[in-house]
Amino acid sequence: MNQIYWQNQLFTFLLYTEGKGLKKKILDCGAGGKTPPLGIFKNYGYETHGVDCSENALEKTAEFEKKHNLNLNIIKCDMRNLPYKDEEFSYAYSYNSIFHMSKEDIKSSIKEIHRVLTKGGYAFINFPSCNDERATVGKKVGEGEYLQVEFGEDVLHSYFDINEAEDNGFFEGFEVIMKENSIRNGIRQNGDKITKGYIDYILEKK
Amino acid sequence: MNQIYWQNQLFTFLLYTEGKGLKKKILDCGAGGKTPPLGIFKNYGYETHGVDCSENALEKTAEFEKKHNLNLNIIKCDMRNLPYKDEEFSYAYSYNSIFHMSKEDIKSSIKEIHRVLTKGGYAFINFPSCNDERATVGKKVGEGEYLQVEFGEDVLHSYFDINEAEDNGFFEGFEVIMKENSIRNGIRQNGDKITKGYIDYILEKK
């Protein structure tokens, strides 16, 4: 399957999961969309599962699965309340997805990820950072929480300070084993400059 | 070929080269080693070429090629003086390699990359940054240039300030179309903390 995935940080996560060597069973929280990154892990022999609450994202994934003759086991579900047993997964991630919630809901979702992970299992979570050019765009509804208009709809975005998540108990029961703080400057197709800021975490369940 | 590559930033470069759509012909400067990333591009149908000045790195690559029944066209050569014609390549990169030279030699090498690239072609280049924990380790031999002991030998490492390369003419004849400044905090196998700082550039030949 010669698909190109744009979610390049998940290749870093793949290195960690391959290095850890637990049972190859992985969960994606926010798994839908046109190029579902669970395909990367499927390609390396993982049993894949995913949840997404967006019908639209699920439809796009269904098209991808049909085109590539794959079944990634992605279901419609809210990541704050996962329909899986405790310690069912070796690995779990939420990539460019979890921050479309309030910080309180993000904390609940990370607790759920912690619950379904086995001891020693790894989680990958990323947030947009205070370095992002959109970090204060939109209607402020909480600390670092902004409603931003996307395709005519108000969409919640939570931005994090560099040490905010670990300092505020978001990773209770986890140890941070990798953290990357990156600022990416690019150019849009129309020539405008763009600055994206992200913080990626790889966590181990204690 | 289900090889895992650890050079995850090159997947970002792959997105750019696929998006650009020029002839699929790519050069790696510093191409040798155990897991030569030219394999990523070969896997997506690119004609690959590479140079490396280290016998040891070339031997490791030869083993990789034999194991995977591949020929990546990697030759022994100094990247400051490339044996290719002007404008022969659409894409070129030097990943985790070019900074093992003095800044003057790095500048010469980037000029060579510029020469062999076609107009509109893309280059990917990365440097360790001043944020790296080793940015001032070793014997200082120039501004940001340090001799560091690796496997009993003095190895030159050049570290860059965040805007140093673009401010000091390293990218003459290029436009910076993507720049990523990242700080990665990790944990070594022995439990020690480690901080790596990198600056990645994607450049377009003007």
Tab-separated table of C-alpha atoms in Angstrom:
chain	number	residue	atom	x	y	z
A	1	MET	CA	0.000	0.000	0.000
A	2	ASN	CA	1.961	2.941	-1.278
A	3	GLN	CA	-0.134	5.579	0.456
A	4	ILE	CA	1.593	8.754	1.597
A	5	TYR	CA	0.755	9.862	5.115
A	6	TRP	CA	1.224	13.480	6.134
A	7	GLN	CA	1.118	12.693	9.873
A	8	ASN	CA	4.895	12.398	10.086
A	9	GLN	CA	5.125	12.508	13.893
A	10	LEU	CA	3.347	9.162	13.981
A	11	PHE	CA	6.397	7.639	12.311
A	12	THR	CA	8.260	8.699	15.446
A	13	PHE	CA	5.581	6.976	17.528
A	14	LEU	CA	5.933	3.873	15.333
A	15	LEU	CA	9.646	3.781	16.230
A	16	TYR	CA	8.733	3.814	19.907
A	17	THR	CA	6.023	1.140	19.610
A	18	GLU	CA	8.279	-1.107	17.532
A	19	GLY	CA	11.069	-0.588	20.044
A	20	LYS	CA	8.775	-1.442	22.978
A	21	GLY	CA	7.640	-4.696	21.442
A	22	LEU	CA	4.307	-5.229	23.225
A	23	LYS	CA	1.347	-6.913	21.505
A	24	LYS	CA	0.631	-5.001	18.291
A	25	LYS	CA	-2.748	-3.567	19.211
A	26	ILE	CA	-3.324	0.160	18.810
A	27	LEU	CA	-6.132	2.677	19.278
A	28	ASP	CA	-6.592	6.018	17.479
A	29	CYS	CA	-8.806	8.623	19.189
A	30	GLY	CA	-9.995	10.898	16.393
A	31	ALA	CA	-9.237	8.268	13.781
A	32	GLY	CA	-11.311	9.501	10.873
A	33	GLY	CA	-10.525	11.640	7.845
A	34	LYS	CA	-9.265	11.271	4.305
A	35	THR	CA	-5.943	9.625	5.158
A	36	PRO	CA	-6.451	7.760	8.443
A	37	PRO	CA	-3.029	7.247	10.008
A	38	LEU	CA	-4.062	3.879	11.440
A	39	GLY	CA	-3.127	2.729	7.925
A	40	ILE	CA	0.538	3.267	8.860
A	41	PHE	CA	0.221	0.842	11.753
A	42	LYS	CA	-1.929	-1.626	9.791
A	43	ASN	CA	0.882	-1.662	7.253
A	44	TYR	CA	3.259	-2.826	9.993
A	45	GLY	CA	1.018	-5.623	11.202
A	46	TYR	CA	-0.906	-3.909	14.021
A	47	GLU	CA	-4.462	-4.740	15.024
A	48	THR	CA	-6.053	-1.314	14.640
A	49	HIS	CA	-9.031	0.273	16.358
A	50	GLY	CA	-10.287	3.814	16.232
A	51	VAL	CA	-13.032	6.156	17.339
A	52	ASP	CA	-14.293	9.379	15.816
A	53	CYS	CA	-17.362	11.453	16.613
A	54	SER	CA	-17.630	13.107	13.178
A	55	GLU	CA	-19.898	11.498	10.569
A	56	ASN	CA	-18.079	13.410	7.868
A	57	ALA	CA	-14.655	12.137	8.970
A	58	LEU	CA	-16.013	8.582	9.179
A	59	GLU	CA	-17.406	8.789	5.637
A	60	LYS	CA	-14.028	9.912	4.294
A	61	THR	CA	-12.330	7.035	6.099
A	62	ALA	CA	-14.850	4.556	4.695
A	63	GLU	CA	-13.880	5.727	1.195
A	64	PHE	CA	-10.198	5.275	2.026
A	65	GLU	CA	-10.816	1.789	3.397
A	66	LYS	CA	-12.807	0.821	0.312
A	67	LYS	CA	-10.150	2.165	-2.053
A	68	HIS	CA	-7.358	0.322	-0.221
A	69	ASN	CA	-9.438	-2.760	0.612
A	70	LEU	CA	-8.749	-2.330	4.323
A	71	ASN	CA	-10.720	-2.508	7.526
A	72	LEU	CA	-9.281	-0.303	10.233
A	73	ASN	CA	-12.120	-0.925	12.780
A	74	ILE	CA	-13.101	2.691	13.240
A	75	ILE	CA	-16.388	3.325	15.014
A	76	LYS	CA	-18.511	6.363	15.836
A	77	CYS	CA	-17.815	7.181	19.442
A	78	ASP	CA	-16.859	9.991	21.815
A	79	MET	CA	-13.275	9.659	23.080
A	80	ARG	CA	-14.323	10.873	26.541
A	81	ASN	CA	-16.081	7.556	27.017
A	82	LEU	CA	-14.340	4.728	25.211
A	83	PRO	CA	-16.200	1.438	24.627
A	84	TYR	CA	-13.138	-0.692	25.403
A	85	LYS	CA	-12.105	-2.730	28.397
A	86	ASP	CA	-9.404	-1.631	30.862
A	87	GLU	CA	-5.842	-2.320	29.675
A	88	GLU	CA	-7.013	-3.629	26.297
A	89	PHE	CA	-4.422	-1.765	24.212
A	90	SER	CA	-0.635	-1.649	24.131
A	91	TYR	CA	-0.602	1.681	22.324
A	92	ALA	CA	-2.964	4.588	21.797
A	93	TYR	CA	-2.753	7.999	20.231
A	94	SER	CA	-4.711	11.092	19.462
A	95	TYR	CA	-3.101	13.080	16.690
A	96	ASN	CA	-4.272	16.601	15.768
A	97	SER	CA	-7.624	15.851	17.274
A	98	ILE	CA	-7.905	15.982	21.055
A	99	PHE	CA	-7.491	19.776	21.194
A	100	HIS	CA	-10.899	20.333	19.565
A	101	MET	CA	-12.292	20.075	23.070
A	102	SER	CA	-12.144	22.076	26.272
A	103	LYS	CA	-9.162	21.443	28.506
A	104	GLU	CA	-11.438	19.717	31.019
A	105	ASP	CA	-12.678	17.324	28.322
A	106	ILE	CA	-9.102	16.774	27.123
A	107	LYS	CA	-8.170	15.723	30.640
A	108	SER	CA	-11.114	13.280	30.734
A	109	SER	CA	-10.105	11.831	27.372
A	110	ILE	CA	-6.501	11.305	28.456
A	111	LYS	CA	-7.829	9.514	31.558
A	112	GLU	CA	-9.798	7.218	29.238
A	113	ILE	CA	-6.693	6.568	27.119
A	114	HIS	CA	-4.842	5.746	30.352
A	115	ARG	CA	-7.591	3.332	31.389
A	116	VAL	CA	-7.596	1.298	28.168
A	117	LEU	CA	-3.788	1.071	28.020
A	118	THR	CA	-1.857	-1.785	29.517
A	119	LYS	CA	0.863	-1.012	32.097
A	120	GLY	CA	4.006	-0.017	30.221
A	121	GLY	CA	1.919	0.891	27.181
A	122	TYR	CA	2.594	4.038	25.204
A	123	ALA	CA	0.392	6.976	24.300
A	124	PHE	CA	1.080	9.749	21.789
A	125	ILE	CA	-0.748	13.036	22.270
A	126	ASN	CA	-0.222	16.394	20.622
A	127	PHE	CA	-1.490	19.907	21.188
A	128	PRO	CA	-1.080	23.182	19.332
A	129	SER	CA	1.140	25.447	21.403
A	130	CYS	CA	1.168	29.055	22.463
A	131	ASN	CA	3.683	29.569	19.616
A	132	ASP	CA	1.009	28.927	16.995
A	133	GLU	CA	-0.054	32.012	15.051
A	134	ARG	CA	-3.680	31.186	15.814
A	135	ALA	CA	-3.095	30.699	19.557
A	136	THR	CA	-5.217	33.765	20.446
A	137	VAL	CA	-7.498	33.934	17.384
A	138	GLY	CA	-11.271	33.785	17.851
A	139	LYS	CA	-13.605	34.173	20.785
A	140	LYS	CA	-11.917	33.358	24.072
A	141	VAL	CA	-14.004	30.937	26.116
A	142	GLY	CA	-11.363	29.826	28.634
A	143	GLU	CA	-7.620	29.961	29.342
A	144	GLY	CA	-6.071	29.105	25.945
A	145	GLU	CA	-9.512	28.047	24.661
A	146	TYR	CA	-10.837	29.801	21.568
A	147	LEU	CA	-13.839	29.354	19.305
A	148	GLN	CA	-12.537	29.735	15.759
A	149	VAL	CA	-14.632	29.810	12.620
A	150	GLU	CA	-13.924	26.870	10.291
A	151	PHE	CA	-16.085	26.392	7.200
A	152	GLY	CA	-18.696	28.689	8.698
A	153	GLU	CA	-18.876	26.911	12.052
A	154	ASP	CA	-17.483	27.793	15.471
A	155	VAL	CA	-14.866	25.165	16.343
A	156	LEU	CA	-13.214	24.988	19.750
A	157	HIS	CA	-9.399	24.975	19.847
A	158	SER	CA	-7.339	24.550	22.999
A	159	TYR	CA	-3.758	25.852	22.968
A	160	PHE	CA	-1.148	24.854	25.525
A	161	ASP	CA	1.798	26.594	27.103
A	162	ILE	CA	5.028	24.655	26.801
A	163	ASN	CA	4.841	22.927	30.202
A	164	GLU	CA	1.145	23.375	30.902
A	165	ALA	CA	-0.013	19.792	30.382
A	166	GLU	CA	2.576	18.135	32.626
A	167	ASP	CA	2.355	20.900	35.239
A	168	ASN	CA	-1.435	20.673	35.485
A	169	GLY	CA	-2.003	16.960	35.912
A	170	PHE	CA	-3.056	16.068	32.370
A	171	PHE	CA	-0.706	13.073	32.426
A	172	GLU	CA	-1.519	11.567	35.812
A	173	GLY	CA	-0.390	7.937	35.917
A	174	PHE	CA	1.904	8.490	32.956
A	175	GLU	CA	5.595	9.259	32.602
A	176	VAL	CA	6.622	11.613	29.780
A	177	ILE	CA	9.288	9.721	27.836
A	178	MET	CA	9.480	12.070	24.834
A	179	LYS	CA	8.403	15.626	24.330
A	180	GLU	CA	8.902	17.731	21.233
A	181	ASN	CA	8.224	21.445	21.065
A	182	SER	CA	8.310	22.619	17.470
A	183	ILE	CA	7.692	25.820	15.576
A	184	ARG	CA	7.147	25.426	11.859
A	185	ASN	CA	7.291	28.384	9.504
A	186	GLY	CA	5.859	27.760	6.097
A	187	ILE	CA	4.394	29.489	3.082
A	188	ARG	CA	0.813	29.018	1.941
A	189	GLN	CA	0.015	28.439	-1.722
A	190	ASN	CA	-1.006	32.113	-2.002
A	191	GLY	CA	2.408	33.224	-0.735
A	192	ASP	CA	1.316	34.148	2.791
A	193	LYS	CA	3.504	33.086	5.664
A	194	ILE	CA	2.214	30.681	8.273
A	195	THR	CA	3.542	29.720	11.712
A	196	LYS	CA	2.406	26.525	13.392
A	197	GLY	CA	3.413	25.565	16.902
A	198	TYR	CA	2.966	22.061	18.298
A	199	ILE	CA	3.879	20.099	21.393
A	200	ASP	CA	4.035	16.324	20.974
A	201	TYR	CA	4.222	13.913	23.891
A	202	ILE	CA	4.969	10.227	24.106
A	203	LEU	CA	3.817	8.878	27.465
A	204	GLU	CA	4.320	5.562	29.223
A	205	LYS	CA	1.616	4.220	31.535
A	206	LYS	CA	3.111	3.654	34.977
B	1	MET	CA	9.624	-3.426	1.666
B	2	ASN	CA	8.397	-3.047	5.209
B	3	GLN	CA	11.516	-1.297	6.504
B	4	ILE	CA	11.086	1.227	9.318
B	5	TYR	CA	12.924	4.487	8.834
B	6	TRP	CA	13.792	6.635	11.818
B	7	GLN	CA	14.414	9.755	9.683
B	8	ASN	CA	10.870	11.004	10.114
B	9	GLN	CA	11.466	14.542	8.826
B	10	LEU	CA	12.138	13.062	5.405
B	11	PHE	CA	8.493	12.012	5.272
B	12	THR	CA	7.734	15.717	5.442
B	13	PHE	CA	10.147	16.267	2.552
B	14	LEU	CA	8.422	13.436	0.655
B	15	LEU	CA	5.127	15.330	0.998
B	16	TYR	CA	6.746	18.388	-0.565
B	17	THR	CA	8.412	16.484	-3.420
B	18	GLU	CA	5.195	14.584	-4.196
B	19	GLY	CA	3.279	17.855	-4.114
B	20	LYS	CA	5.762	19.543	-6.448
B	21	GLY	CA	5.521	16.822	-9.049
B	22	LEU	CA	8.851	17.253	-10.890
B	23	LYS	CA	10.729	14.306	-12.378
B	24	LYS	CA	11.301	11.788	-9.578
B	25	LYS	CA	15.067	12.029	-9.327
B	26	ILE	CA	16.644	12.650	-5.939
B	27	LEU	CA	20.109	13.004	-4.410
B	28	ASP	CA	21.169	12.267	-0.828
B	29	CYS	CA	24.375	13.937	0.424
B	30	GLY	CA	25.588	11.765	3.283
B	31	ALA	CA	23.538	8.833	2.048
B	32	GLY	CA	25.247	5.943	3.837
B	33	GLY	CA	24.529	4.109	7.059
B	34	LYS	CA	22.517	1.188	8.333
B	35	THR	CA	19.099	2.454	7.216
B	36	PRO	CA	19.685	4.687	4.174
B	37	PRO	CA	16.657	6.970	3.837
B	38	LEU	CA	16.915	6.922	0.040
B	39	GLY	CA	14.983	3.671	0.516
B	40	ILE	CA	11.924	5.779	1.419
B	41	PHE	CA	12.085	7.546	-1.932
B	42	LYS	CA	12.932	4.369	-3.865
B	43	ASN	CA	9.780	2.909	-2.362
B	44	TYR	CA	7.778	5.739	-3.949
B	45	GLY	CA	9.297	5.306	-7.396
B	46	TYR	CA	12.171	7.796	-7.307
B	47	GLU	CA	15.453	7.388	-9.165
B	48	THR	CA	17.868	7.614	-6.260
B	49	HIS	CA	21.484	8.755	-6.091
B	50	GLY	CA	23.686	9.350	-3.107
B	51	VAL	CA	27.177	10.244	-1.973
B	52	ASP	CA	28.998	9.478	1.246
B	53	CYS	CA	32.649	9.910	2.183
B	54	SER	CA	32.679	7.240	4.915
B	55	GLU	CA	33.774	3.699	3.951
B	56	ASN	CA	32.100	2.410	7.089
B	57	ALA	CA	28.739	4.037	6.244
B	58	LEU	CA	28.982	2.721	2.668
B	59	GLU	CA	29.617	-0.821	3.888
B	60	LYS	CA	26.539	-0.671	6.115
B	61	THR	CA	24.463	0.574	3.192
B	62	ALA	CA	25.776	-2.211	0.958
B	63	GLU	CA	24.489	-4.725	3.529
B	64	PHE	CA	21.102	-3.007	3.579
B	65	GLU	CA	20.914	-3.024	-0.224
B	66	LYS	CA	21.833	-6.701	-0.362
B	67	LYS	CA	19.276	-7.623	2.298
B	68	HIS	CA	16.489	-5.704	0.543
B	69	ASN	CA	17.672	-6.516	-2.992
B	70	LEU	CA	17.941	-2.825	-3.851
B	71	ASN	CA	20.388	-0.584	-5.629
B	72	LEU	CA	20.257	2.980	-4.358
B	73	ASN	CA	23.235	4.231	-6.462
B	74	ILE	CA	25.341	5.473	-3.579
B	75	ILE	CA	28.968	6.272	-4.349
B	76	LYS	CA	32.025	7.291	-2.363
B	77	CYS	CA	32.369	11.013	-2.821
B	78	ASP	CA	32.817	14.298	-0.982
B	79	MET	CA	29.658	16.420	-1.030
B	80	ARG	CA	31.704	19.602	-1.442
B	81	ASN	CA	32.447	18.486	-4.992
B	82	LEU	CA	29.592	16.524	-6.499
B	83	PRO	CA	30.211	14.407	-9.623
B	84	TYR	CA	26.900	15.387	-11.211
B	85	LYS	CA	25.933	17.782	-13.966
B	86	ASP	CA	24.263	21.139	-13.362
B	87	GLU	CA	20.497	20.917	-12.778
B	88	GLU	CA	20.494	17.122	-12.928
B	89	PHE	CA	18.206	16.595	-9.927
B	90	SER	CA	14.701	17.706	-9.006
B	91	TYR	CA	15.302	17.111	-5.313
B	92	ALA	CA	18.266	16.818	-2.993
B	93	TYR	CA	18.757	16.513	0.724
B	94	SER	CA	21.351	16.180	3.402
B	95	TYR	CA	19.879	14.764	6.572
B	96	ASN	CA	21.824	14.658	9.878
B	97	SER	CA	25.039	14.788	7.935
B	98	ILE	CA	26.127	18.170	6.554
B	99	PHE	CA	26.916	19.573	10.022
B	100	HIS	CA	29.899	17.248	10.429
B	101	MET	CA	31.866	19.907	8.592
B	102	SER	CA	32.981	23.452	9.218
B	103	LYS	CA	30.488	26.192	8.411
B	104	GLU	CA	32.607	27.222	5.435
B	105	ASP	CA	32.473	23.669	4.037
B	106	ILE	CA	28.741	23.502	4.744
B	107	LYS	CA	28.296	26.640	2.649
B	108	SER	CA	30.304	25.075	-0.203
B	109	SER	CA	28.236	21.903	-0.029
B	110	ILE	CA	24.954	23.817	-0.168
B	111	LYS	CA	26.289	25.666	-3.239
B	112	GLU	CA	26.935	22.271	-4.838
B	113	ILE	CA	23.428	21.104	-3.991
B	114	HIS	CA	22.130	24.322	-5.553
B	115	ARG	CA	24.174	23.698	-8.702
B	116	VAL	CA	22.918	20.163	-9.325
B	117	LEU	CA	19.262	21.103	-8.670
B	118	THR	CA	16.920	22.154	-11.427
B	119	LYS	CA	15.171	25.534	-11.134
B	120	GLY	CA	12.137	25.111	-8.880
B	121	GLY	CA	13.729	22.017	-7.346
B	122	TYR	CA	13.619	21.403	-3.608
B	123	ALA	CA	16.374	20.823	-1.082
B	124	PHE	CA	16.036	19.613	2.497
B	125	ILE	CA	18.822	20.484	4.921
B	126	ASN	CA	18.995	20.202	8.692
B	127	PHE	CA	21.355	21.418	11.381
B	128	PRO	CA	21.567	20.865	15.107
B	129	SER	CA	20.627	24.098	16.843
B	130	CYS	CA	21.917	26.181	19.722
B	131	ASN	CA	19.126	24.528	21.766
B	132	ASP	CA	20.878	21.167	21.614
B	133	GLU	CA	22.374	20.028	24.921
B	134	ARG	CA	25.673	19.379	23.135
B	135	ALA	CA	25.771	22.780	21.398
B	136	THR	CA	28.840	23.861	23.395
B	137	VAL	CA	30.381	20.481	24.232
B	138	GLY	CA	33.935	19.711	23.132
B	139	LYS	CA	36.832	21.761	21.877
B	140	LYS	CA	35.702	25.008	20.255
B	141	VAL	CA	37.357	25.472	16.878
B	142	GLY	CA	35.108	28.209	15.473
B	143	GLU	CA	31.785	29.990	16.106
B	144	GLY	CA	29.381	27.136	16.931
B	145	GLU	CA	32.000	24.629	15.750
B	146	TYR	CA	33.104	21.976	18.227
B	147	LEU	CA	35.297	18.889	18.061
B	148	GLN	CA	33.461	16.206	20.007
B	149	VAL	CA	34.790	12.773	20.831
B	150	GLU	CA	32.760	9.975	19.193
B	151	PHE	CA	33.973	6.389	19.463
B	152	GLY	CA	37.417	7.656	20.441
B	153	GLU	CA	37.754	10.078	17.536
B	154	ASP	CA	37.415	13.853	17.332
B	155	VAL	CA	34.377	14.608	15.172
B	156	LEU	CA	33.494	18.140	14.072
B	157	HIS	CA	29.961	19.366	14.812
B	158	SER	CA	28.568	22.713	13.673
B	159	TYR	CA	25.621	24.155	15.606
B	160	PHE	CA	23.431	26.944	14.286
B	161	ASP	CA	21.546	29.799	15.875
B	162	ILE	CA	17.885	29.892	14.906
B	163	ASN	CA	18.246	32.380	12.029
B	164	GLU	CA	21.971	32.028	11.394
B	165	ALA	CA	21.856	30.110	8.117
B	166	GLU	CA	19.419	32.415	6.312
B	167	ASP	CA	21.011	35.562	7.786
B	168	ASN	CA	24.514	34.554	6.694
B	169	GLY	CA	24.022	33.640	3.070
B	170	PHE	CA	23.985	29.856	3.373
B	171	PHE	CA	20.918	29.691	1.141
B	172	GLU	CA	21.923	32.036	-1.665
B	173	GLY	CA	19.806	31.367	-4.751
B	174	PHE	CA	17.216	29.554	-2.665
B	175	GLU	CA	13.958	30.584	-1.061
B	176	VAL	CA	13.107	29.070	2.328
B	177	ILE	CA	9.651	27.537	1.901
B	178	MET	CA	9.544	25.601	5.187
B	179	LYS	CA	11.525	25.913	8.374
B	180	GLU	CA	11.058	23.919	11.547
B	181	ASN	CA	12.770	24.715	14.816
B	182	SER	CA	12.294	21.853	17.252
B	183	ILE	CA	13.436	20.950	20.732
B	184	ARG	CA	13.054	17.305	21.679
B	185	ASN	CA	13.319	16.129	25.282
B	186	GLY	CA	13.752	12.433	25.686
B	187	ILE	CA	15.016	9.815	28.084
B	188	ARG	CA	17.966	7.568	27.346
B	189	GLN	CA	17.760	3.840	28.043
B	190	ASN	CA	19.774	4.399	31.242
B	191	GLY	CA	17.181	6.916	32.478
B	192	ASP	CA	19.231	10.055	31.761
B	193	LYS	CA	17.449	12.975	30.176
B	194	ILE	CA	18.467	14.206	26.743
B	195	THR	CA	17.656	17.406	24.851
B	196	LYS	CA	18.115	17.593	21.092
B	197	GLY	CA	17.628	20.769	19.098
B	198	TYR	CA	17.259	20.813	15.326
B	199	ILE	CA	16.477	23.278	12.571
B	200	ASP	CA	15.103	21.779	9.365
B	201	TYR	CA	14.803	23.735	6.127
B	202	ILE	CA	13.039	23.015	2.868
B	203	LEU	CA	14.413	25.292	0.152
B	204	GLU	CA	13.316	26.011	-3.395
B	205	LYS	CA	15.918	26.858	-6.039
B	206	LYS	CA	15.081	30.246	-7.538
